[in-house]
Short mmCIF file of C-alpha atoms in Angstrom, two decimals:
data_model
loop_
_atom_site.label_atom_id
_atom_site.label_comp_id
_atom_site.label_asym_id
_atom_site.label_seq_id
_atom_site.Cartn_x
_atom_site.Cartn_y
_atom_site.Cartn_z
CA MET M 1308 -9.11 59.25 4.06
CA LYS M 1309 -9.74 58.32 7.50
CA VAL M 1310 -12.53 61.25 9.27
CA ALA M 1311 -14.26 61.85 12.80
CA SER M 1312 -17.84 62.10 11.64
CA PHE M 1313 -20.07 59.57 10.19
CA SER M 1314 -22.80 61.50 9.91
CA ARG M 1315 -20.99 64.31 8.27
CA CYS M 1316 -19.86 62.15 5.92
CA VAL M 1317 -22.38 59.70 5.41
CA HIS M 1318 -25.14 63.25 4.73
CA TYR M 1319 -22.77 63.83 1.98
CA VAL M 1320 -22.69 60.79 0.03
CA THR M 1321 -26.47 60.08 0.11
CA GLY M 1322 -27.50 63.85 -0.10
CA LYS M 1323 -25.44 64.03 -3.27
CA GLU M 1324 -28.64 64.43 -6.09
CA GLU M 1325 -28.83 61.19 -7.86
CA ALA M 1326 -27.47 59.70 -5.37
CA ARG M 1327 -28.01 55.48 -6.03
CA ILE M 1328 -27.14 52.66 -3.11
CA LEU M 1329 -25.51 50.64 -4.68
CA ALA M 1330 -24.11 47.96 -1.77
CA SER M 1331 -23.97 47.84 1.97
CA ASP M 1332 -23.00 45.24 5.14
CA GLY M 1333 -24.72 45.46 8.64
CA VAL M 1334 -26.10 49.47 8.59
CA LEU M 1335 -29.93 49.70 8.32
CA LEU M 1336 -31.14 51.14 5.46
CA THR M 1337 -34.35 52.33 6.32
CA SER M 1338 -33.00 56.26 6.94
CA THR M 1339 -30.27 58.03 7.02
CA HIS M 1340 -30.37 58.52 10.63
CA ASP M 1341 -30.60 54.93 10.78
CA ILE M 1342 -27.20 54.29 8.47
CA ILE M 1343 -25.71 56.69 10.98
CA ASP M 1344 -26.66 55.00 13.84
CA SER M 1345 -25.59 51.49 12.53
CA PHE M 1346 -22.08 52.84 12.02
CA GLU M 1347 -21.69 54.33 15.44
CA PHE M 1348 -23.24 51.36 17.40
CA GLN M 1349 -20.51 49.37 16.19
CA ARG M 1350 -17.84 52.55 16.94
CA GLN M 1351 -18.36 51.78 20.57
CA MET M 1352 -16.44 48.92 20.86
CA ASN M 1353 -13.67 50.74 20.72
CA PRO M 1354 -14.32 54.18 21.34
CA ARG M 1355 -10.46 54.81 21.91
CA ILE M 1356 -10.30 55.74 17.86
CA SER M 1357 -10.60 59.64 17.28
CA LYS M 1358 -10.56 58.53 13.91
CA PRO M 1359 -13.26 55.86 12.81
CA VAL M 1360 -14.52 56.35 9.25
CA GLY M 1361 -12.69 55.75 6.66
CA HIS M 1362 -14.09 57.36 2.83
CA ILE M 1363 -12.90 56.20 0.00
CA ALA M 1364 -13.89 57.56 -3.75
CA LEU M 1365 -13.32 55.16 -6.35
CA SER M 1366 -13.41 57.15 -9.92
CA PHE M 1367 -13.30 56.02 -13.05
CA LEU M 1368 -12.17 58.16 -16.51
CA PRO M 1369 -15.15 59.13 -18.63
CA GLU M 1370 -13.74 56.72 -21.89
CA ASP M 1371 -15.17 53.60 -19.49
CA LYS M 1372 -18.64 55.24 -19.07
CA ASP M 1373 -20.35 52.38 -20.97
CA LYS M 1374 -18.44 49.51 -19.01
CA LEU M 1375 -19.38 50.74 -16.06
CA THR M 1376 -22.65 49.65 -14.94
CA ASP M 1377 -23.97 49.38 -11.35
CA GLU M 1378 -22.92 46.31 -11.41
CA MET M 1379 -19.94 46.23 -12.98
CA MET M 1380 -18.48 48.85 -10.48
CA THR M 1381 -20.00 47.19 -7.71
CA LYS M 1382 -17.90 44.10 -8.28
CA ILE M 1383 -14.95 46.76 -8.64
CA ALA M 1384 -15.50 48.26 -5.32
CA LYS M 1385 -16.46 44.84 -3.21
CA GLU M 1386 -12.94 43.74 -4.87
CA TYR M 1387 -11.05 46.54 -4.12
CA MET M 1388 -12.07 46.52 -0.60
CA GLU M 1389 -11.11 43.07 0.00
CA LEU M 1390 -7.19 43.90 -1.51
CA MET M 1391 -6.71 46.19 0.58
CA GLY M 1392 -7.69 44.69 4.01
CA ILE M 1393 -11.16 46.60 3.96
CA LYS M 1394 -13.83 43.34 5.70
CA ASP M 1395 -15.56 42.15 8.29
CA THR M 1396 -16.82 45.19 8.96
CA GLN M 1397 -19.92 47.96 8.24
CA PHE M 1398 -20.26 48.98 4.87
CA LEU M 1399 -21.96 51.68 2.45
CA LEU M 1400 -20.97 52.29 -1.58
CA VAL M 1401 -22.86 54.94 -3.52
CA ARG M 1402 -22.59 56.17 -6.55
CA HIS M 1403 -22.81 59.53 -7.43
CA PHE M 1404 -23.84 61.60 -11.27
CA ASP M 1405 -22.13 65.00 -10.61
CA ASN M 1406 -19.65 65.38 -13.18
CA GLY M 1407 -18.49 64.03 -15.98
CA ASN M 1408 -16.13 60.60 -14.14
CA PRO M 1409 -18.31 57.34 -13.57
CA HIS M 1410 -17.83 57.57 -9.69
CA CYS M 1411 -18.86 56.02 -6.19
CA HIS M 1412 -18.14 56.33 -2.53
CA LEU M 1413 -16.88 54.09 0.22
CA VAL M 1414 -18.20 54.65 3.52
CA TYR M 1415 -16.75 52.64 6.43
CA ASN M 1416 -16.20 51.54 10.05
CA ARG M 1417 -12.38 51.05 10.87
CA ILE M 1418 -14.06 49.45 13.89
CA ASN M 1419 -13.78 45.79 12.48
CA ASP M 1420 -17.08 43.19 13.98
CA GLU M 1421 -14.76 41.90 16.67
CA GLY M 1422 -14.33 45.52 18.13
CA LYS M 1423 -10.77 45.42 16.52
CA THR M 1424 -9.11 48.76 14.05
CA ILE M 1425 -8.38 48.26 10.59
CA THR M 1426 -5.02 48.84 9.89
CA ASP M 1427 -4.31 52.26 7.07
CA GLN M 1428 -0.36 51.78 7.34
CA ASN M 1429 0.99 52.62 4.46
CA ASP M 1430 -3.15 52.48 2.93
CA PHE M 1431 -1.99 54.88 -0.14
CA ARG M 1432 1.31 52.95 -1.83
CA ARG M 1433 -1.28 49.87 -1.95
CA ASN M 1434 -4.23 51.74 -2.67
CA GLU M 1435 -1.92 53.09 -5.93
CA GLN M 1436 -0.96 49.16 -6.39
CA VAL M 1437 -4.52 47.78 -6.04
CA THR M 1438 -6.46 50.10 -8.49
CA LYS M 1439 -3.40 49.77 -11.05
CA LEU M 1440 -4.16 46.11 -10.31
CA LEU M 1441 -7.75 46.17 -11.21
CA LYS M 1442 -6.94 48.65 -14.71
CA ARG M 1443 -5.15 45.95 -15.96
CA LYS M 1444 -7.60 43.47 -15.07
CA TYR M 1445 -11.01 44.79 -16.17
CA GLY M 1446 -9.06 46.41 -19.18
CA LEU M 1447 -9.64 50.26 -17.92
CA THR M 1448 -8.25 53.61 -18.73
CA PHE M 1449 -5.07 54.08 -17.01
CA SER M 1450 -4.74 58.60 -16.29
CA LYS M 1451 -2.11 60.61 -17.40
CA GLY M 1452 -1.79 61.94 -14.26
CA LYS M 1453 -2.99 64.98 -12.17
CA GLY M 1454 -2.53 67.44 -14.95
CA ARG M 1455 -5.27 65.79 -16.57
CA THR M 1456 -7.29 66.55 -13.33
CA LYS M 1457 -10.59 69.28 -14.54
CA THR M 1458 -10.63 70.94 -10.98
CA GLU M 1459 -13.77 72.71 -11.71
CA ARG M 1460 -15.21 68.91 -11.51
CA LEU M 1461 -13.37 68.36 -8.41
CA ARG M 1462 -15.57 68.70 -4.65
CA GLY M 1463 -15.24 68.60 -1.28
CA THR M 1464 -11.53 66.81 -0.14
CA GLU M 1465 -10.75 65.81 -3.71
CA LYS M 1466 -10.46 69.29 -4.66
CA THR M 1467 -9.02 70.62 -1.74
CA LYS M 1468 -6.02 67.50 -2.23
CA TYR M 1469 -5.47 68.69 -5.79
CA GLU M 1470 -4.75 72.34 -5.09
CA ILE M 1471 -2.84 71.14 -2.33
CA TYR M 1472 -0.93 69.24 -4.85
CA HIS M 1473 -0.44 71.46 -7.28
CA ALA M 1474 0.47 74.29 -4.56
CA VAL M 1475 3.62 72.10 -3.62
CA GLY M 1476 4.45 70.87 -7.00
CA THR M 1477 4.80 74.38 -8.54
CA GLY M 1478 6.88 75.55 -5.07
CA LEU M 1479 9.20 72.39 -5.46
CA LEU M 1480 10.00 73.99 -9.12
CA ARG M 1481 10.59 77.37 -8.23
CA CYS M 1482 11.72 77.50 -4.31
CA LYS M 1483 15.25 77.43 -3.41
CA SER M 1484 14.45 77.61 0.74
CA TRP M 1485 12.36 76.24 3.18
CA PRO M 1486 11.43 79.51 4.27
CA GLU M 1487 10.68 80.47 0.65
CA PHE M 1488 8.45 77.58 -0.10
CA VAL M 1489 6.39 78.18 2.88
CA ASN M 1490 5.80 81.67 1.64
CA HIS M 1491 4.41 79.97 -1.48
CA LEU M 1492 2.43 77.68 -0.16
CA LYS M 1493 0.84 80.60 2.20
CA ALA M 1494 -0.13 82.49 -1.54
CA ASN M 1495 -1.97 79.46 -1.94
CA GLY M 1496 -4.03 79.14 1.21
CA VAL M 1497 -1.86 75.84 1.65
CA GLU M 1498 -0.04 75.69 5.75
CA VAL M 1499 2.48 73.51 6.80
CA GLU M 1500 2.95 71.57 9.86
CA LEU M 1501 5.72 69.70 10.73
CA VAL M 1502 4.68 67.00 13.27
CA MET M 1503 7.23 66.36 16.29
CA ARG M 1504 6.69 63.08 18.69
CA ARG M 1505 5.17 63.07 21.56
CA ASN M 1506 7.03 64.73 24.35
CA ALA M 1507 10.00 65.65 22.33
CA SER M 1508 12.01 68.51 22.08
CA LYS M 1509 11.91 70.81 18.85
CA ASP M 1510 14.82 69.34 17.11
CA LEU M 1511 14.07 68.18 13.68
CA LYS M 1512 15.53 64.75 15.06
CA ASP M 1513 12.18 64.24 16.53
CA LEU M 1514 9.97 65.31 13.48
CA GLN M 1515 7.54 62.35 13.21
CA GLY M 1516 5.98 63.38 10.02
CA MET M 1517 4.66 66.32 7.97
CA ARG M 1518 0.46 67.49 7.09
CA PHE M 1519 -1.14 70.10 5.37
CA LYS M 1520 -4.27 72.04 5.47
CA LYS M 1521 -6.53 73.89 3.56
CA ASP M 1522 -9.86 75.16 3.79
CA GLY M 1523 -10.37 73.52 6.71
CA TYR M 1524 -9.06 70.01 5.43
CA THR M 1525 -5.31 68.18 6.76
CA PHE M 1526 -3.86 65.66 5.26
CA LYS M 1527 -0.77 63.65 5.66
CA ALA M 1528 1.84 64.26 3.57
CA SER M 1529 1.91 60.45 2.07
CA GLN M 1530 -1.74 61.46 1.58
CA ILE M 1531 -0.49 64.22 -1.25
CA ARG M 1532 2.45 63.18 -2.91
CA ARG M 1533 3.86 59.42 -2.88
CA GLY M 1534 7.82 59.83 -1.37
CA LEU M 1535 6.63 63.73 -0.13
CA SER M 1536 8.76 64.10 3.45
CA TYR M 1537 10.65 66.71 4.77
CA ALA M 1538 13.88 65.81 3.75
CA ALA M 1539 12.94 65.14 0.29
CA ILE M 1540 11.67 68.79 0.05
CA LEU M 1541 14.86 69.54 1.73
CA SER M 1542 16.64 67.91 -1.03
CA LYS M 1543 14.98 69.44 -3.58
CA LEU M 1544 15.18 73.05 -2.20
CA ASP M 1545 19.01 72.39 -2.13
CA SER M 1546 19.33 71.16 -5.87
CA ASN M 1547 17.07 74.16 -6.90
CA ALA M 1548 19.44 76.51 -5.07
CA GLU M 1549 22.82 75.16 -6.26
CA LYS M 1550 21.40 75.56 -10.24
CA GLU M 1551 20.49 79.30 -10.10
CA GLN M 1552 24.01 79.58 -8.55
CA GLN M 1553 25.63 78.05 -11.22
CA ARG M 1554 23.43 79.16 -13.95
CA THR M 1555 24.42 82.76 -12.00
CA ILE M 1556 28.26 81.67 -12.02
CA ASN M 1557 27.81 80.95 -16.04
CA SER M 1558 25.95 84.21 -16.94
CA GLN M 1559 28.95 86.36 -14.98
CA ALA M 1560 31.54 84.40 -16.98
CA ARG M 1561 29.40 84.73 -19.87
CA LEU M 1562 29.33 88.92 -19.57
CA ILE M 1563 32.76 89.10 -18.68
CA GLN M 1564 33.68 86.68 -21.59
CA ALA M 1565 32.27 89.62 -23.54
CA GLU M 1566 33.33 93.03 -22.14
CA GLN M 1567 37.40 91.93 -22.69
CA PRO M 1568 39.11 93.07 -26.07
CA ARG M 1569 40.09 90.63 -28.85
CA GLU M 1570 44.03 89.54 -28.29
CA GLU M 1571 45.49 89.91 -31.95
CA THR M 1572 48.01 87.40 -32.36
CA TYR M 1573 50.69 88.27 -34.80
CA SER M 1574 52.16 86.21 -38.14
CA GLU M 1575 54.92 86.29 -39.79
CA PRO M 1576 53.75 86.88 -44.21
CA GLN M 1577 54.74 83.58 -46.25
CA LYS M 1578 57.83 84.07 -48.78
CA HIS M 1579 55.41 84.12 -52.24
CA ASN M 1580 58.57 81.23 -53.20
CA GLU M 1581 57.07 78.46 -50.78
CA PRO M 1582 54.59 76.45 -50.71
CA SER M 1583 52.14 77.14 -48.33
CA ILE M 1584 51.71 74.07 -46.16
CA GLY M 1585 50.20 73.56 -42.52
CA ILE M 1586 52.48 71.66 -40.50
CA PRO M 1587 51.23 71.54 -36.96
CA SER M 1588 54.28 73.01 -34.85
CA LEU M 1589 57.15 70.55 -33.32
CA GLY M 1590 59.33 73.66 -31.38
CA LEU M 1591 63.07 72.59 -31.22
CA PHE M 1592 62.51 69.90 -33.35
CA ASP M 1593 60.66 71.16 -36.27
CA THR M 1594 62.81 72.30 -39.09
CA THR M 1595 60.20 74.44 -41.06
CA ASN M 1596 60.27 77.08 -37.78
CA PRO M 1597 64.14 76.92 -37.12
CA VAL M 1598 64.56 78.53 -33.40
CA TYR M 1599 66.92 81.75 -32.93
CA ASP M 1600 70.13 80.99 -30.98
CA PRO M 1601 72.32 84.07 -30.28
CA ALA M 1602 74.43 81.99 -28.64
CA GLU M 1603 75.49 80.12 -31.68
CA GLU M 1604 75.54 83.18 -33.75
CA GLU M 1605 78.32 84.12 -31.81
CA PHE M 1606 80.40 81.48 -32.05
CA ARG M 1607 79.73 81.39 -35.94
CA ARG M 1608 81.25 85.09 -36.59
CA ARG M 1609 84.32 84.01 -34.30
CA MET M 1610 85.00 81.23 -36.95
CA GLN M 1611 85.08 83.00 -39.67
CA LYS M 1612 87.63 85.48 -37.94
CA LYS M 1613 89.93 83.12 -37.13
CA LYS M 1614 89.32 81.50 -41.08
CA LYS M 1615 90.19 84.95 -42.55
CA LYS M 1616 93.92 85.76 -40.40
CA ARG M 1617 95.17 82.05 -41.22
CA GLY M 1618 94.91 82.61 -44.92
CA PRO M 1619 94.06 80.32 -47.33
CA ARG M 1620 94.95 76.86 -46.99
CA LEU M 1621 97.47 75.07 -49.82
#
């Protein structure tokens, strides 16, 4: 996550009860004020960057608590930084004990030691890949998804992010149009903002991205859910609408069918002296069900009259 204020971020991570600094580089640890000044001094090497603060919470499951000593957590965090390309810059790693999950907070300067910006391109996807790799390497427990998250244990940005994630997820399941989706988010305290290109019209062809806001925090769509975009949301909402329409059509068809009277079928009584054998109808070639022909019957009557007039042959 990127933020603008080192002061606010450092006060948060160091101000928790029993907060413990595990590792650092390039910052003075004599006081909170000195830590902040260290970060701010290097920030001035590239003042054009409005959000120079990198802040990542590395959280683990309670099942791995015994494995995660301070030394192990520090080792994993430093390896995480290396794999994510967070290097040659200032950082502060602080462990917290305010919930049931072993976790630490990494604060780093996005302006590296040479005044260049550490990229955050595809950081969400890279973060997912790196954390999976490290969990496998160190035999850590894999979470079964955000559905297991205990919201009462979350704080600050993580709590807000989860609340947005939940609101978006339920909206994608229930809503059938964009206005309905936006109203659903508003009912849950979430605002959605479409980001257009600079100096562009309000035409959707100029759409650059999407942001969600709640409780003073702002997140890009990709920070909330992988692959989340305006086009993806519209596709899902259209699919929901089509399914609902089909359900309505099927329901009406069943109702009409139930209201129609049933037609009684007529079947000729079977002769008692003939065995009942189930033979499928073959039309004109079915000898068990001959077809009556009036013209043929008239021809037979005429032939019989001619025979009577002629008399019997000798």
